[in-house]
mmCIF file of C-alpha atoms in Angstrom:
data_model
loop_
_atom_site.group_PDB
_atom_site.id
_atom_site.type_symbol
_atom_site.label_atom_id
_atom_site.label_comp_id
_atom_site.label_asym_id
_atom_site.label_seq_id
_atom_site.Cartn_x
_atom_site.Cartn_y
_atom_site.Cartn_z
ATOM 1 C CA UNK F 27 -21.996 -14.453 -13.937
ATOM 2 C CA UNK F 28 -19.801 -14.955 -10.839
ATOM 3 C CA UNK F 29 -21.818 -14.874 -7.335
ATOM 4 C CA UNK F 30 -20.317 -13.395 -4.425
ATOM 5 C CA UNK F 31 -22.163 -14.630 -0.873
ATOM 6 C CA UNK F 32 -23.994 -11.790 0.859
ATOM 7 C CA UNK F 33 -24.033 -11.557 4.244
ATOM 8 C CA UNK F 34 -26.669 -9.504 6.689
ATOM 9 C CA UNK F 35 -25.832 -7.186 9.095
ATOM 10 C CA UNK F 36 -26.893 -10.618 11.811
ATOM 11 C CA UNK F 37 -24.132 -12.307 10.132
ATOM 12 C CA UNK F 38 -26.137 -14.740 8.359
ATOM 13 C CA UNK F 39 -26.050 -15.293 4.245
ATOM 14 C CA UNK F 40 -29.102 -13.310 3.039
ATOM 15 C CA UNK F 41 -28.527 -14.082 -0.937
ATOM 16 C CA UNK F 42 -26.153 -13.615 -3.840
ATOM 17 C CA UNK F 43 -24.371 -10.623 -5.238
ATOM 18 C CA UNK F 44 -23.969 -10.866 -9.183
ATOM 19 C CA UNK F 45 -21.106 -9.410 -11.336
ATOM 20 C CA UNK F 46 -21.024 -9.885 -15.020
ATOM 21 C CA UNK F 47 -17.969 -12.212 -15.615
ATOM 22 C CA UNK F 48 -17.248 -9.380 -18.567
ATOM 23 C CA UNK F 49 -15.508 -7.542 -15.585
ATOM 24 C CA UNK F 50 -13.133 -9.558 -14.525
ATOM 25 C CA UNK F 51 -10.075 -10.440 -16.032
ATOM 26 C CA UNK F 52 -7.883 -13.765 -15.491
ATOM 27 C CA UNK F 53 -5.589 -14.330 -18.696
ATOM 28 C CA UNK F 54 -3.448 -11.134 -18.350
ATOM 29 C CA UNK F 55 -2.187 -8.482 -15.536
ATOM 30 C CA UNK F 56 -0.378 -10.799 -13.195
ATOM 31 C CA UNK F 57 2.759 -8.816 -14.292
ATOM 32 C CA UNK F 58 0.886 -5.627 -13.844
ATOM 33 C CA UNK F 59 -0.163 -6.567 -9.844
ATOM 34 C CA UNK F 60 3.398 -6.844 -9.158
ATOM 35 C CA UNK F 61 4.534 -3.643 -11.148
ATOM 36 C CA UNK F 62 1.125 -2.017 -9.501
ATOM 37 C CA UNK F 63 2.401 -3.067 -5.956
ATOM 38 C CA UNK F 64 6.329 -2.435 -6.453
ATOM 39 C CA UNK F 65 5.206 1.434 -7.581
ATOM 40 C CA UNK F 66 2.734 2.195 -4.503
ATOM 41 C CA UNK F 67 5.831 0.889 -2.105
ATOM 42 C CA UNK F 68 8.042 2.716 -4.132
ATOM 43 C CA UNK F 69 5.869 5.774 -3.895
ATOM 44 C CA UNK F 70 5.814 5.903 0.062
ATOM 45 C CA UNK F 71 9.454 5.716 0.583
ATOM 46 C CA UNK F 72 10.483 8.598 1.930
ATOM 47 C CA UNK F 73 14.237 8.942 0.422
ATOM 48 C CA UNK F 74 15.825 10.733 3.059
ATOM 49 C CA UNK F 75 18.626 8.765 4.126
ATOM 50 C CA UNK F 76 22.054 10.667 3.952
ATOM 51 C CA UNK F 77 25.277 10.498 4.647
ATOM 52 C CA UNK F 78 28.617 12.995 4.698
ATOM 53 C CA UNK F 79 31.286 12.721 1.793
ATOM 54 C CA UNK F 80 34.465 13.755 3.039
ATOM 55 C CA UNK F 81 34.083 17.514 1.609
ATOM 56 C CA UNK F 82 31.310 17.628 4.079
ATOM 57 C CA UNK F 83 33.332 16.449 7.265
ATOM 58 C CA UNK F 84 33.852 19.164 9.783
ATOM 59 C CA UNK F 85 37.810 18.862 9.889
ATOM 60 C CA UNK F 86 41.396 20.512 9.111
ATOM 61 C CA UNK F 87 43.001 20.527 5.573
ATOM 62 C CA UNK F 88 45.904 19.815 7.122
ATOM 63 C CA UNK F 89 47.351 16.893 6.535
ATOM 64 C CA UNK F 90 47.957 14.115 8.958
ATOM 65 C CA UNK F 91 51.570 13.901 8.646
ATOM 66 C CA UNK F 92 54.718 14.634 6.749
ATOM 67 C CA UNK F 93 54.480 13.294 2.842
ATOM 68 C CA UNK F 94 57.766 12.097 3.237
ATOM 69 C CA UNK F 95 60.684 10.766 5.993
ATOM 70 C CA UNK F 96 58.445 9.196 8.265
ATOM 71 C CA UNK F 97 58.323 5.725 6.626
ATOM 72 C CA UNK F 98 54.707 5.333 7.250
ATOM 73 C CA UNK F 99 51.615 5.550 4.084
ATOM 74 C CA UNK F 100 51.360 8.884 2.596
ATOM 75 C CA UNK F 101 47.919 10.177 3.749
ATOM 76 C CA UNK F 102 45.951 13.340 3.313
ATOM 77 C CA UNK F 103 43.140 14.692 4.614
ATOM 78 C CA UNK F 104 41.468 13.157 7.797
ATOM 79 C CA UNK F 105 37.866 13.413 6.431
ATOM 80 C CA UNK F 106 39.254 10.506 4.142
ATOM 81 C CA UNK F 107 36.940 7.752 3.707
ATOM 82 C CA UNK F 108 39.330 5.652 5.061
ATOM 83 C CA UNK F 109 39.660 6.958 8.537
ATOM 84 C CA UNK F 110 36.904 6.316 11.039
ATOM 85 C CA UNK F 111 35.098 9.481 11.876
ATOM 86 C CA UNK F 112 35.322 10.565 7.937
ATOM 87 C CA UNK F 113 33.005 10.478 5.104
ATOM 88 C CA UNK F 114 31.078 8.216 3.287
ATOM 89 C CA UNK F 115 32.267 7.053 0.128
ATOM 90 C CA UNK F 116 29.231 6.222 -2.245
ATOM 91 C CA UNK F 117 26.872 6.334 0.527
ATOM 92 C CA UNK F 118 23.492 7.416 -0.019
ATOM 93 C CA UNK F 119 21.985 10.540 -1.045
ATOM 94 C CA UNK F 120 18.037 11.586 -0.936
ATOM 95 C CA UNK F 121 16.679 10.850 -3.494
ATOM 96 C CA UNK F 122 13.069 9.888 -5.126
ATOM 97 C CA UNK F 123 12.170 6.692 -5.252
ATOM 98 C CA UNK F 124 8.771 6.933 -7.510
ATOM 99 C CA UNK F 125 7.622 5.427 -10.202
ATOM 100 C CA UNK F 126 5.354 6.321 -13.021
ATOM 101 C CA UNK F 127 2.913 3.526 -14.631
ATOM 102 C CA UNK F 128 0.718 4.261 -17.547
ATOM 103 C CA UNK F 129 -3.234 4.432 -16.870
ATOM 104 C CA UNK F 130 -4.265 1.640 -18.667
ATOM 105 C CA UNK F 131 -1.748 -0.890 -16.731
ATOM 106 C CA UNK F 132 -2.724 0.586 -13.552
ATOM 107 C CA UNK F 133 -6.703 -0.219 -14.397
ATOM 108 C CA UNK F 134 -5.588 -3.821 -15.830
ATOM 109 C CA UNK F 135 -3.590 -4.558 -12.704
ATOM 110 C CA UNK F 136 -6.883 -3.111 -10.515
ATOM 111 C CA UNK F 137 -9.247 -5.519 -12.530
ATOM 112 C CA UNK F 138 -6.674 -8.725 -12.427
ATOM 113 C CA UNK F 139 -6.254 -7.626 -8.563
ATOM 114 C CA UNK F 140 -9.593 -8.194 -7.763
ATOM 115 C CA UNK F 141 -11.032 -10.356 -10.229
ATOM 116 C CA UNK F 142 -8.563 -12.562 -8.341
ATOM 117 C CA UNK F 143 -9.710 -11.774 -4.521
ATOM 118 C CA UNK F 144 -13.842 -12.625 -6.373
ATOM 119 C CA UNK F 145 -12.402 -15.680 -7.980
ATOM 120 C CA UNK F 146 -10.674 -17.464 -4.543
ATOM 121 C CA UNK F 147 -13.488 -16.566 -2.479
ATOM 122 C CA UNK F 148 -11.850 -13.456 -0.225
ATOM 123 C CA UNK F 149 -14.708 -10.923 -0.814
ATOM 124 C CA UNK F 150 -18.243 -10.571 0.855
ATOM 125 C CA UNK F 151 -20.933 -8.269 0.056
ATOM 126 C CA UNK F 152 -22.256 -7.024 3.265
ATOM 127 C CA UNK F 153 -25.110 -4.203 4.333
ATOM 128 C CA UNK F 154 -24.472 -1.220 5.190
ATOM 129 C CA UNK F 155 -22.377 -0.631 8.026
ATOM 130 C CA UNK F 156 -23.923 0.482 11.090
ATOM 131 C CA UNK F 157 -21.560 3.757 11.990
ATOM 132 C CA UNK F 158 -23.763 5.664 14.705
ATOM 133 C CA UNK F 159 -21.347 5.432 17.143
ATOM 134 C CA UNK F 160 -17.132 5.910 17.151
ATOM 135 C CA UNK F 161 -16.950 3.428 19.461
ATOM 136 C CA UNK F 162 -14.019 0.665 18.756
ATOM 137 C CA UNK F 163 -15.651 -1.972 20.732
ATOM 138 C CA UNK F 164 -18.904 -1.299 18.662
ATOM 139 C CA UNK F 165 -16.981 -1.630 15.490
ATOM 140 C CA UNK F 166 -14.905 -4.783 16.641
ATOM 141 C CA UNK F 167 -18.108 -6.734 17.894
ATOM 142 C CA UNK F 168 -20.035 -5.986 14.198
ATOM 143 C CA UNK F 169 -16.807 -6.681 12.357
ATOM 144 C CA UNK F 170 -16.772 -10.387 13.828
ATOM 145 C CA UNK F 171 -20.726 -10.530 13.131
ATOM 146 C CA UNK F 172 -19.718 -10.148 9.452
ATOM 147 C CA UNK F 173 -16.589 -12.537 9.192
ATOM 148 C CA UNK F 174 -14.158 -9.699 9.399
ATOM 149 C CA UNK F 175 -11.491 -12.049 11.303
ATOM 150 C CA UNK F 176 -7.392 -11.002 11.138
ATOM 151 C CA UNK F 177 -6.462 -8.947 8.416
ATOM 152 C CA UNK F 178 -9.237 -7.060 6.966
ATOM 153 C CA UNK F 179 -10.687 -5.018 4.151
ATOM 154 C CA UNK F 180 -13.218 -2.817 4.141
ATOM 155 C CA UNK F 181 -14.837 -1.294 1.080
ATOM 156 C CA UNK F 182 -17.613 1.298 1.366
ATOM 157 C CA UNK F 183 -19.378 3.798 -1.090
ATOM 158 C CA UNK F 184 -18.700 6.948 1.595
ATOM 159 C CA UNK F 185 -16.144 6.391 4.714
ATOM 160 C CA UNK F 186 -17.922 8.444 7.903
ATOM 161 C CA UNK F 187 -16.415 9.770 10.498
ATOM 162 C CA UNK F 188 -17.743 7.393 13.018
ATOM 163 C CA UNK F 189 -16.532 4.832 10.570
ATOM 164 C CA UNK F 190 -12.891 5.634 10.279
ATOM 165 C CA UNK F 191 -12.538 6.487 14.439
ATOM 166 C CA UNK F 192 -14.073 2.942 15.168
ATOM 167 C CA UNK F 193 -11.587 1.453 12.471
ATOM 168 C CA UNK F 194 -8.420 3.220 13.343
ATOM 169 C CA UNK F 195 -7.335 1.478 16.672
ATOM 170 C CA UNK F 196 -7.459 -1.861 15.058
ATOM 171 C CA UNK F 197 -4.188 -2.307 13.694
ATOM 172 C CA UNK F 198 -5.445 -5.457 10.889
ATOM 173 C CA UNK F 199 -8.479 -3.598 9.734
ATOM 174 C CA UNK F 200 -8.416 -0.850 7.169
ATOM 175 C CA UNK F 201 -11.434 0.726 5.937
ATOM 176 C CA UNK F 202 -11.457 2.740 2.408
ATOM 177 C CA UNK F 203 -14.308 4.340 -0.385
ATOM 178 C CA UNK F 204 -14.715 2.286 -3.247
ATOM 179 C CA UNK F 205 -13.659 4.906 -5.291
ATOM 180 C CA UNK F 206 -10.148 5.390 -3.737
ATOM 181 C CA UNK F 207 -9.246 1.033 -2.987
ATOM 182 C CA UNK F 208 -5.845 0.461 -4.773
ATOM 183 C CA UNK F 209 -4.076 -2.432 -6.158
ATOM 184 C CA UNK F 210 -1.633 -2.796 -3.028
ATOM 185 C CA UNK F 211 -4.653 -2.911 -0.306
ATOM 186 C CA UNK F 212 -6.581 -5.519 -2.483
ATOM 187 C CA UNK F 213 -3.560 -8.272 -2.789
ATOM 188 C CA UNK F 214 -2.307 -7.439 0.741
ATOM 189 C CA UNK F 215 -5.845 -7.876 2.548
ATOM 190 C CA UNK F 216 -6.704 -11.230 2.390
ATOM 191 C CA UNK F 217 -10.643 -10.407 3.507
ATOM 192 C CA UNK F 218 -12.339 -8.297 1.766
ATOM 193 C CA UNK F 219 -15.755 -7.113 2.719
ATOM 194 C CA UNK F 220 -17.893 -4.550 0.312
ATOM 195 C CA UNK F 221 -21.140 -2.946 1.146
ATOM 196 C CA UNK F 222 -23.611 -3.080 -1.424
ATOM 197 C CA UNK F 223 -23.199 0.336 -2.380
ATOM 198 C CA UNK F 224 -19.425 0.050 -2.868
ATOM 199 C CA UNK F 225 -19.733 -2.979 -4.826
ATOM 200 C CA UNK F 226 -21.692 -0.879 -7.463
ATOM 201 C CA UNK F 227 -18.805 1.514 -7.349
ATOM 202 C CA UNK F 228 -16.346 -0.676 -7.726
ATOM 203 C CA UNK F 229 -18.366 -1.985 -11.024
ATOM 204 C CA UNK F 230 -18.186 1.339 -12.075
ATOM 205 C CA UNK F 231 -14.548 1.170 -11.619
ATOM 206 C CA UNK F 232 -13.926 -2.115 -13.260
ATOM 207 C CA UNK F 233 -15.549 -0.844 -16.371
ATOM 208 C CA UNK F 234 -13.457 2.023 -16.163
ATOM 209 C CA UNK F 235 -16.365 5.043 -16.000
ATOM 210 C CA UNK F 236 -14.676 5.937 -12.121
ATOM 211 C CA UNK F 237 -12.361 6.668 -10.061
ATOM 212 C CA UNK F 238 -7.992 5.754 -10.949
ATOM 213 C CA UNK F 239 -5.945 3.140 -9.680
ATOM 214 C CA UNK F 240 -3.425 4.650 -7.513
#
């Protein structure tokens, strides 16, 4: 079994969270983290960048100068790639940038992931969040109660509303249900702290009865 420290809503260690060491994984999916992280980056690229070829150059057809007698390069057209103001030879297009990744990679590279995170110590099971009020300052003060210091984490069973407007002005902190966590926000975060309620989910997850690695 490996333990994973528990901390109370006063910041103090209140016990030991068990997971069955059946879970986790640690002798294959390193190559499936990276794959898993390339494809989510991949994913949000938007694709739009463009640029003119010269048959898309606002211009004349006519061409620049005589063909012959004038003892200069015979030219063309001045949407040519070669004069400044003209197209774009090979530039880009838009295009899609996804990438597909079979289901059972996906889940190996969510178990390796955070079988990882449990194994070097990054994730803390924590009570349940106190989200009565929206208030960022609120939010802040109980995040540093809980060891929530620079970049991180936060894993719940159910994301409130209160929960997500205290969150969203800090730019470091990133809260998100158990159910929904991804690959990419588990090896980027490196603090990870799970309620109770979303550790259980996540359980769920790593024995592959929820939720889909996105």
């Amino acid at each position: 079994m490996s333990k994973l420290p528990i901390r109370g809503n006063d910041g103090r260690s209140s016990g030991e969270y068990e997971i069955a060491d059946s879970l986790l994984v640690f002798d294959k999916g390193a190559q499936a983290v990276k794959d898993a992280v390339v494809r989510y980056q991949a994913n949000h690229r938007q694709g739009s960048a463009s640029t003119k070829n010269k048959g898309e150059v606002a211009g004349s057809n006519r061409k620049l100068w005589a063909q012959k007698g004038t003892g200069r390069a015979r030219t063309g057209l001045r949407q040519s790639p070669i004069w400044r103001g003209g197209g774009v030879a090979f530039g880009p297009r838009p295009r899609s940038f996804a990438k597909d990744m079979p289901k059972q990679v996906a889940r190996l590279a969510f178990r390796r992931a955070l079988s990882d995170k449990i194994a070097s110590g990054s994730v803390t099971v924590i009570g349940a969040i106190d989200d009565s009020t929206p208030k960022t300052k609120a939010f802040a003060a109980q995040l540093r109660t809980l060891g929530g210091v620079g970049p991180t984490l936060i894993i719940t069973d159910k994301v409130s509303a209160n929960l997500r407007l205290g969150a969203r002005n800090l730019p470091l902190v990133e809260v998100v249900n158990a159910s929904s966590v991804n690959t990419y926000q588990l090896v980027r975060y490196p603090v990870i702290l799970v309620t109770e309620a979303g550790m259980k989910a996540l359980e769920l997850r790593l024995q592959g009865g929820v939720g889909e690695e996105s």
